[in-house]
Amino acid sequence: AQKVTQAQTEISVVEKEDVTLDCVYETRDTTYYLFWYKQPPSGELVFLIRRNSFDEQNEISGRYSWNFQKSTSSFNFTITASQVVDSAVYFCALSEYGTDKLIFGTGTRLQVFP
Amino acid sequence: ETGVTQTPRHLVMGMTNKKSLKCEQHLGHNAMYWYKQSAKKPLELMFVYSLEERVENNSVPSRFSPECPNSSHLFLHLHTLQPEDSALYLCASSQSPTSYNEQFFGPGTRLTVL
């Protein structure tokens, strides 16, 4: 069965701190895709990144970086030098090959204080 | 208008009312989705449409009735709802309903059922 676990329900940091959001997934498929979305207070989910199961290279985009480790079924997200505008709920999601479903975790609420 | 828009943004209705939620995507996508987001629960996929045909109904009660008249518009017709149906209803679209494609979300309709 597919499942995504985001054990951290809420994280609070002070601006300029680094913060890592954890994501652990379960799937029996060998081909799958992992996503991160950001949901700011305005409500819409904003796509951040997609990784496929065959690409374990870490990715960096500005202050954002992602660490994908198949050995531990984890796809963690790190924000470096956090800013107040990073405050949002962040969702990790899984999609198995050949399906049209995105399985979401329960989200991690990040609050960045000035 | 750009991206995915949803109207109304907020809706309060009684259990005997009939109302409709509207979603419009301006991205030229072929797939559209309805999700329900309740507090402290993962996003729940409700319906998937591909080229105006429903391809997924995720065991949603019949008091929720979707309609997709064309690939740019998606409606969710509501009747005789229950208070536990109060939630944020999110619409999304993607190039096609495959596991690879990221989904683009609207800002949601915050529904309160009295």
PDB file of C-alpha atoms in Angstrom:
ATOM      1  CA  ALA A   1       0.000   0.000   0.000  1.00  0.00           C
ATOM      2  CA  GLN A   2       1.142   3.520  -0.667  1.00  0.00           C
ATOM      3  CA  LYS A   3       1.623   5.884   2.206  1.00  0.00           C
ATOM      4  CA  VAL A   4       3.432   9.134   2.913  1.00  0.00           C
ATOM      5  CA  THR A   5       4.394  10.093   6.444  1.00  0.00           C
ATOM      6  CA  GLN A   6       5.375  13.558   7.540  1.00  0.00           C
ATOM      7  CA  ALA A   7       5.994  13.076  11.240  1.00  0.00           C
ATOM      8  CA  GLN A   8       6.621  16.755  11.982  1.00  0.00           C
ATOM      9  CA  THR A   9       3.260  18.466  12.268  1.00  0.00           C
ATOM     10  CA  GLU A  10       4.664  21.886  13.065  1.00  0.00           C
ATOM     11  CA  ILE A  11       8.119  23.470  13.115  1.00  0.00           C
ATOM     12  CA  SER A  12       9.013  26.944  14.312  1.00  0.00           C
ATOM     13  CA  VAL A  13      12.328  28.588  13.521  1.00  0.00           C
ATOM     14  CA  VAL A  14      13.815  32.037  13.600  1.00  0.00           C
ATOM     15  CA  GLU A  15      14.761  33.706  10.359  1.00  0.00           C
ATOM     16  CA  LYS A  16      18.107  32.627   8.869  1.00  0.00           C
ATOM     17  CA  GLU A  17      18.005  29.247  10.553  1.00  0.00           C
ATOM     18  CA  ASP A  18      18.227  26.134   8.399  1.00  0.00           C
ATOM     19  CA  VAL A  19      15.313  23.741   8.639  1.00  0.00           C
ATOM     20  CA  THR A  20      14.715  20.218   7.343  1.00  0.00           C
ATOM     21  CA  LEU A  21      11.291  18.792   6.678  1.00  0.00           C
ATOM     22  CA  ASP A  22      11.119  15.012   6.779  1.00  0.00           C
ATOM     23  CA  CYS A  23       9.189  12.764   4.422  1.00  0.00           C
ATOM     24  CA  VAL A  24       9.053   8.969   4.534  1.00  0.00           C
ATOM     25  CA  TYR A  25       7.116   7.001   1.960  1.00  0.00           C
ATOM     26  CA  GLU A  26       5.926   3.446   1.432  1.00  0.00           C
ATOM     27  CA  THR A  27       5.358   1.785  -1.904  1.00  0.00           C
ATOM     28  CA  ARG A  28       5.758  -1.647  -3.457  1.00  0.00           C
ATOM     29  CA  ASP A  29       6.407  -0.227  -6.901  1.00  0.00           C
ATOM     30  CA  THR A  30       9.885   0.166  -8.279  1.00  0.00           C
ATOM     31  CA  THR A  31       8.840   3.099 -10.452  1.00  0.00           C
ATOM     32  CA  TYR A  32       7.274   6.041  -8.708  1.00  0.00           C
ATOM     33  CA  TYR A  33       7.475   9.796  -8.389  1.00  0.00           C
ATOM     34  CA  LEU A  34       7.884  11.982  -5.350  1.00  0.00           C
ATOM     35  CA  PHE A  35       6.755  15.576  -5.055  1.00  0.00           C
ATOM     36  CA  TRP A  36       6.928  18.485  -2.680  1.00  0.00           C
ATOM     37  CA  TYR A  37       4.259  21.174  -2.627  1.00  0.00           C
ATOM     38  CA  LYS A  38       4.025  24.401  -0.625  1.00  0.00           C
ATOM     39  CA  GLN A  39       0.674  25.721   0.615  1.00  0.00           C
ATOM     40  CA  PRO A  40       0.909  29.371   1.679  1.00  0.00           C
ATOM     41  CA  PRO A  41      -1.927  31.007   3.643  1.00  0.00           C
ATOM     42  CA  SER A  42      -3.631  31.931   0.362  1.00  0.00           C
ATOM     43  CA  GLY A  43      -4.546  28.263  -0.037  1.00  0.00           C
ATOM     44  CA  GLU A  44      -3.279  27.044  -3.391  1.00  0.00           C
ATOM     45  CA  LEU A  45      -0.655  24.336  -3.418  1.00  0.00           C
ATOM     46  CA  VAL A  46       2.463  25.363  -5.281  1.00  0.00           C
ATOM     47  CA  PHE A  47       4.563  22.692  -6.972  1.00  0.00           C
ATOM     48  CA  LEU A  48       8.201  22.723  -5.828  1.00  0.00           C
ATOM     49  CA  ILE A  49       9.878  19.603  -7.154  1.00  0.00           C
ATOM     50  CA  ARG A  50       9.394  16.163  -8.693  1.00  0.00           C
ATOM     51  CA  ARG A  51      11.837  13.239  -8.490  1.00  0.00           C
ATOM     52  CA  ASN A  52      11.528   9.847 -10.111  1.00  0.00           C
ATOM     53  CA  SER A  53      12.563   6.705  -8.312  1.00  0.00           C
ATOM     54  CA  PHE A  54      15.571   6.122 -10.543  1.00  0.00           C
ATOM     55  CA  ASP A  55      17.173   9.452  -9.894  1.00  0.00           C
ATOM     56  CA  GLU A  56      18.709   9.652  -6.447  1.00  0.00           C
ATOM     57  CA  GLN A  57      20.764  12.739  -7.120  1.00  0.00           C
ATOM     58  CA  ASN A  58      20.231  15.444  -4.600  1.00  0.00           C
ATOM     59  CA  GLU A  59      18.906  18.662  -5.993  1.00  0.00           C
ATOM     60  CA  ILE A  60      19.500  22.254  -5.022  1.00  0.00           C
ATOM     61  CA  SER A  61      17.444  25.215  -6.126  1.00  0.00           C
ATOM     62  CA  GLY A  62      18.498  28.432  -4.483  1.00  0.00           C
ATOM     63  CA  ARG A  63      17.882  28.072  -0.753  1.00  0.00           C
ATOM     64  CA  TYR A  64      15.976  24.820  -1.255  1.00  0.00           C
ATOM     65  CA  SER A  65      17.558  21.386  -1.408  1.00  0.00           C
ATOM     66  CA  TRP A  66      16.194  17.869  -1.479  1.00  0.00           C
ATOM     67  CA  ASN A  67      17.768  14.649  -0.264  1.00  0.00           C
ATOM     68  CA  PHE A  68      16.292  11.487  -1.804  1.00  0.00           C
ATOM     69  CA  GLN A  69      17.433   8.200  -0.259  1.00  0.00           C
ATOM     70  CA  LYS A  70      15.796   5.012  -1.485  1.00  0.00           C
ATOM     71  CA  SER A  71      17.570   2.947   1.180  1.00  0.00           C
ATOM     72  CA  THR A  72      15.562   4.693   3.875  1.00  0.00           C
ATOM     73  CA  SER A  73      12.519   5.574   1.697  1.00  0.00           C
ATOM     74  CA  SER A  74      12.976   9.208   2.520  1.00  0.00           C
ATOM     75  CA  PHE A  75      12.731  12.405   0.531  1.00  0.00           C
ATOM     76  CA  ASN A  76      13.678  15.228   2.869  1.00  0.00           C
ATOM     77  CA  PHE A  77      13.494  18.924   2.110  1.00  0.00           C
ATOM     78  CA  THR A  78      15.891  21.511   3.548  1.00  0.00           C
ATOM     79  CA  ILE A  79      15.475  25.255   3.504  1.00  0.00           C
ATOM     80  CA  THR A  80      18.716  27.111   4.109  1.00  0.00           C
ATOM     81  CA  ALA A  81      18.671  30.547   5.747  1.00  0.00           C
ATOM     82  CA  SER A  82      14.907  30.487   6.175  1.00  0.00           C
ATOM     83  CA  GLN A  83      12.849  33.617   5.598  1.00  0.00           C
ATOM     84  CA  VAL A  84       9.469  34.752   6.869  1.00  0.00           C
ATOM     85  CA  VAL A  85       8.033  34.184   3.368  1.00  0.00           C
ATOM     86  CA  ASP A  86       8.833  30.491   3.735  1.00  0.00           C
ATOM     87  CA  SER A  87       6.070  30.197   6.340  1.00  0.00           C
ATOM     88  CA  ALA A  88       3.557  27.744   4.889  1.00  0.00           C
ATOM     89  CA  VAL A  89       2.385  24.173   5.062  1.00  0.00           C
ATOM     90  CA  TYR A  90       4.609  21.838   3.077  1.00  0.00           C
ATOM     91  CA  PHE A  91       3.305  18.589   1.627  1.00  0.00           C
ATOM     92  CA  CYS A  92       5.216  15.594   0.396  1.00  0.00           C
ATOM     93  CA  ALA A  93       3.395  13.359  -2.106  1.00  0.00           C
ATOM     94  CA  LEU A  94       3.874  10.058  -3.903  1.00  0.00           C
ATOM     95  CA  SER A  95       2.565   8.860  -7.246  1.00  0.00           C
ATOM     96  CA  GLU A  96       3.056   5.311  -8.457  1.00  0.00           C
ATOM     97  CA  TYR A  97       3.793   4.668 -12.102  1.00  0.00           C
ATOM     98  CA  GLY A  98       0.684   4.162 -14.196  1.00  0.00           C
ATOM     99  CA  THR A  99      -1.706   5.723 -11.714  1.00  0.00           C
ATOM    100  CA  ASP A 100      -3.391   9.088 -11.690  1.00  0.00           C
ATOM    101  CA  LYS A 101      -3.322   9.451  -7.910  1.00  0.00           C
ATOM    102  CA  LEU A 102      -1.155  11.669  -5.779  1.00  0.00           C
ATOM    103  CA  ILE A 103      -0.901  10.326  -2.236  1.00  0.00           C
ATOM    104  CA  PHE A 104      -0.219  13.193   0.124  1.00  0.00           C
ATOM    105  CA  GLY A 105       1.253  13.281   3.594  1.00  0.00           C
ATOM    106  CA  THR A 106      -0.489  15.249   6.313  1.00  0.00           C
ATOM    107  CA  GLY A 107       1.822  18.203   5.837  1.00  0.00           C
ATOM    108  CA  THR A 108       4.288  20.096   8.009  1.00  0.00           C
ATOM    109  CA  ARG A 109       3.434  23.621   9.072  1.00  0.00           C
ATOM    110  CA  LEU A 110       6.550  25.770   9.056  1.00  0.00           C
ATOM    111  CA  GLN A 111       6.536  29.073  10.887  1.00  0.00           C
ATOM    112  CA  VAL A 112       9.498  31.358  10.405  1.00  0.00           C
ATOM    113  CA  PHE A 113       9.675  34.204  12.891  1.00  0.00           C
ATOM    114  CA  PRO A 114      11.581  37.430  12.256  1.00  0.00           C
TER     115      PRO A 114
ATOM    116  CA  GLU B   1      -6.658  35.099 -15.654  1.00  0.00           C
ATOM    117  CA  THR B   2      -3.803  32.670 -15.278  1.00  0.00           C
ATOM    118  CA  GLY B   3      -3.365  29.263 -13.716  1.00  0.00           C
ATOM    119  CA  VAL B   4      -6.292  27.654 -11.948  1.00  0.00           C
ATOM    120  CA  THR B   5      -9.113  29.749 -10.552  1.00  0.00           C
ATOM    121  CA  GLN B   6     -11.918  28.712  -8.226  1.00  0.00           C
ATOM    122  CA  THR B   7     -15.166  30.391  -7.265  1.00  0.00           C
ATOM    123  CA  PRO B   8     -16.489  31.108  -4.788  1.00  0.00           C
ATOM    124  CA  ARG B   9     -13.581  31.366  -2.390  1.00  0.00           C
ATOM    125  CA  HIS B  10     -15.867  30.981   0.621  1.00  0.00           C
ATOM    126  CA  LEU B  11     -19.264  29.329   0.880  1.00  0.00           C
ATOM    127  CA  VAL B  12     -21.606  28.808   3.802  1.00  0.00           C
ATOM    128  CA  MET B  13     -24.593  26.574   3.218  1.00  0.00           C
ATOM    129  CA  GLY B  14     -27.276  24.778   5.131  1.00  0.00           C
ATOM    130  CA  MET B  15     -27.722  21.033   4.936  1.00  0.00           C
ATOM    131  CA  THR B  16     -30.735  21.350   2.650  1.00  0.00           C
ATOM    132  CA  ASN B  17     -29.186  23.803   0.194  1.00  0.00           C
ATOM    133  CA  LYS B  18     -27.893  23.073  -3.283  1.00  0.00           C
ATOM    134  CA  LYS B  19     -24.786  24.894  -4.426  1.00  0.00           C
ATOM    135  CA  SER B  20     -22.015  24.477  -6.975  1.00  0.00           C
ATOM    136  CA  LEU B  21     -18.287  25.047  -6.901  1.00  0.00           C
ATOM    137  CA  LYS B  22     -16.591  26.163 -10.082  1.00  0.00           C
ATOM    138  CA  CYS B  23     -13.050  25.613 -11.291  1.00  0.00           C
ATOM    139  CA  GLU B  24     -11.415  26.945 -14.429  1.00  0.00           C
ATOM    140  CA  GLN B  25      -7.925  26.234 -15.720  1.00  0.00           C
ATOM    141  CA  HIS B  26      -6.118  28.477 -18.199  1.00  0.00           C
ATOM    142  CA  LEU B  27      -3.163  26.157 -18.790  1.00  0.00           C
ATOM    143  CA  GLY B  28      -4.367  24.082 -21.715  1.00  0.00           C
ATOM    144  CA  HIS B  29      -4.329  20.939 -19.580  1.00  0.00           C
ATOM    145  CA  ASN B  30      -6.339  17.807 -20.293  1.00  0.00           C
ATOM    146  CA  ALA B  31      -6.876  16.502 -16.768  1.00  0.00           C
ATOM    147  CA  MET B  32      -8.694  18.068 -13.836  1.00  0.00           C
ATOM    148  CA  TYR B  33      -9.124  16.966 -10.232  1.00  0.00           C
ATOM    149  CA  TRP B  34     -11.179  17.668  -7.135  1.00  0.00           C
ATOM    150  CA  TYR B  35      -9.574  17.255  -3.700  1.00  0.00           C
ATOM    151  CA  LYS B  36     -10.956  17.648  -0.204  1.00  0.00           C
ATOM    152  CA  GLN B  37      -8.681  19.064   2.488  1.00  0.00           C
ATOM    153  CA  SER B  38      -9.877  18.634   6.067  1.00  0.00           C
ATOM    154  CA  ALA B  39      -8.006  19.712   9.168  1.00  0.00           C
ATOM    155  CA  LYS B  40      -5.274  17.322  10.248  1.00  0.00           C
ATOM    156  CA  LYS B  41      -5.969  14.875   7.403  1.00  0.00           C
ATOM    157  CA  PRO B  42      -4.112  14.279   4.144  1.00  0.00           C
ATOM    158  CA  LEU B  43      -5.582  15.734   1.005  1.00  0.00           C
ATOM    159  CA  GLU B  44      -8.193  13.315  -0.293  1.00  0.00           C
ATOM    160  CA  LEU B  45      -8.607  12.834  -4.015  1.00  0.00           C
ATOM    161  CA  MET B  46     -12.290  12.903  -4.918  1.00  0.00           C
ATOM    162  CA  PHE B  47     -12.572  12.851  -8.703  1.00  0.00           C
ATOM    163  CA  VAL B  48     -10.330  12.806 -11.761  1.00  0.00           C
ATOM    164  CA  TYR B  49     -11.384  13.873 -15.239  1.00  0.00           C
ATOM    165  CA  SER B  50      -9.397  13.312 -18.397  1.00  0.00           C
ATOM    166  CA  LEU B  51     -10.587  14.996 -21.576  1.00  0.00           C
ATOM    167  CA  GLU B  52     -13.965  15.600 -19.952  1.00  0.00           C
ATOM    168  CA  GLU B  53     -14.443  11.957 -19.006  1.00  0.00           C
ATOM    169  CA  ARG B  54     -14.466  10.878 -15.378  1.00  0.00           C
ATOM    170  CA  VAL B  55     -11.656   8.384 -14.868  1.00  0.00           C
ATOM    171  CA  GLU B  56     -11.657   8.201 -11.101  1.00  0.00           C
ATOM    172  CA  ASN B  57     -14.300   8.363  -8.418  1.00  0.00           C
ATOM    173  CA  ASN B  58     -12.648   7.777  -5.112  1.00  0.00           C
ATOM    174  CA  SER B  59     -15.678   6.386  -3.242  1.00  0.00           C
ATOM    175  CA  VAL B  60     -17.203   9.812  -2.840  1.00  0.00           C
ATOM    176  CA  PRO B  61     -20.791  10.046  -1.503  1.00  0.00           C
ATOM    177  CA  SER B  62     -23.428  10.830  -4.098  1.00  0.00           C
ATOM    178  CA  ARG B  63     -24.225  14.158  -2.447  1.00  0.00           C
ATOM    179  CA  PHE B  64     -21.130  15.356  -4.343  1.00  0.00           C
ATOM    180  CA  SER B  65     -21.723  15.406  -8.088  1.00  0.00           C
ATOM    181  CA  PRO B  66     -18.963  16.494 -10.466  1.00  0.00           C
ATOM    182  CA  GLU B  67     -19.425  17.877 -13.962  1.00  0.00           C
ATOM    183  CA  CYS B  68     -16.813  18.577 -16.608  1.00  0.00           C
ATOM    184  CA  PRO B  69     -18.418  20.269 -19.639  1.00  0.00           C
ATOM    185  CA  ASN B  70     -15.051  20.872 -21.331  1.00  0.00           C
ATOM    186  CA  SER B  71     -11.375  20.465 -20.554  1.00  0.00           C
ATOM    187  CA  SER B  72     -11.120  23.958 -19.044  1.00  0.00           C
ATOM    188  CA  HIS B  73     -14.040  23.844 -16.629  1.00  0.00           C
ATOM    189  CA  LEU B  74     -14.908  21.612 -13.709  1.00  0.00           C
ATOM    190  CA  PHE B  75     -17.854  21.883 -11.360  1.00  0.00           C
ATOM    191  CA  LEU B  76     -18.727  20.216  -8.091  1.00  0.00           C
ATOM    192  CA  HIS B  77     -22.451  20.216  -7.392  1.00  0.00           C
ATOM    193  CA  LEU B  78     -23.378  19.934  -3.738  1.00  0.00           C
ATOM    194  CA  HIS B  79     -26.694  18.891  -2.217  1.00  0.00           C
ATOM    195  CA  THR B  80     -27.874  17.763   1.224  1.00  0.00           C
ATOM    196  CA  LEU B  81     -24.401  18.014   2.677  1.00  0.00           C
ATOM    197  CA  GLN B  82     -23.448  17.155   6.242  1.00  0.00           C
ATOM    198  CA  PRO B  83     -21.471  19.300   8.697  1.00  0.00           C
ATOM    199  CA  GLU B  84     -18.516  16.902   8.343  1.00  0.00           C
ATOM    200  CA  ASP B  85     -18.303  17.942   4.686  1.00  0.00           C
ATOM    201  CA  SER B  86     -16.994  21.315   5.817  1.00  0.00           C
ATOM    202  CA  ALA B  87     -13.495  21.576   4.371  1.00  0.00           C
ATOM    203  CA  LEU B  88     -11.311  23.298   1.800  1.00  0.00           C
ATOM    204  CA  TYR B  89     -12.118  21.978  -1.672  1.00  0.00           C
ATOM    205  CA  LEU B  90      -9.214  22.237  -4.056  1.00  0.00           C
ATOM    206  CA  CYS B  91      -9.275  21.934  -7.797  1.00  0.00           C
ATOM    207  CA  ALA B  92      -6.174  20.994  -9.768  1.00  0.00           C
ATOM    208  CA  SER B  93      -5.175  20.370 -13.355  1.00  0.00           C
ATOM    209  CA  SER B  94      -2.329  18.612 -15.118  1.00  0.00           C
ATOM    210  CA  GLN B  95      -1.174  18.000 -18.664  1.00  0.00           C
ATOM    211  CA  SER B  96      -2.629  14.492 -18.482  1.00  0.00           C
ATOM    212  CA  PRO B  97      -3.685  12.182 -15.658  1.00  0.00           C
ATOM    213  CA  THR B  98      -0.401  10.311 -15.358  1.00  0.00           C
ATOM    214  CA  SER B  99       1.849   9.743 -12.414  1.00  0.00           C
ATOM    215  CA  TYR B 100       4.621  11.869 -13.925  1.00  0.00           C
ATOM    216  CA  ASN B 101       2.860  15.159 -14.329  1.00  0.00           C
ATOM    217  CA  GLU B 102       2.795  17.739 -11.609  1.00  0.00           C
ATOM    218  CA  GLN B 103      -0.584  19.135 -10.730  1.00  0.00           C
ATOM    219  CA  PHE B 104      -1.378  22.815 -10.575  1.00  0.00           C
ATOM    220  CA  PHE B 105      -3.801  23.837  -7.870  1.00  0.00           C
ATOM    221  CA  GLY B 106      -6.356  26.573  -7.444  1.00  0.00           C
ATOM    222  CA  PRO B 107      -6.739  28.573  -4.220  1.00  0.00           C
ATOM    223  CA  GLY B 108      -9.661  26.440  -3.046  1.00  0.00           C
ATOM    224  CA  THR B 109     -13.201  27.037  -1.833  1.00  0.00           C
ATOM    225  CA  ARG B 110     -13.607  27.094   1.931  1.00  0.00           C
ATOM    226  CA  LEU B 111     -16.944  25.364   2.534  1.00  0.00           C
ATOM    227  CA  THR B 112     -18.844  25.522   5.795  1.00  0.00           C
ATOM    228  CA  VAL B 113     -21.956  23.379   6.215  1.00  0.00           C
ATOM    229  CA  LEU B 114     -24.241  24.467   9.034  1.00  0.00           C
TER     230      LEU B 114
END
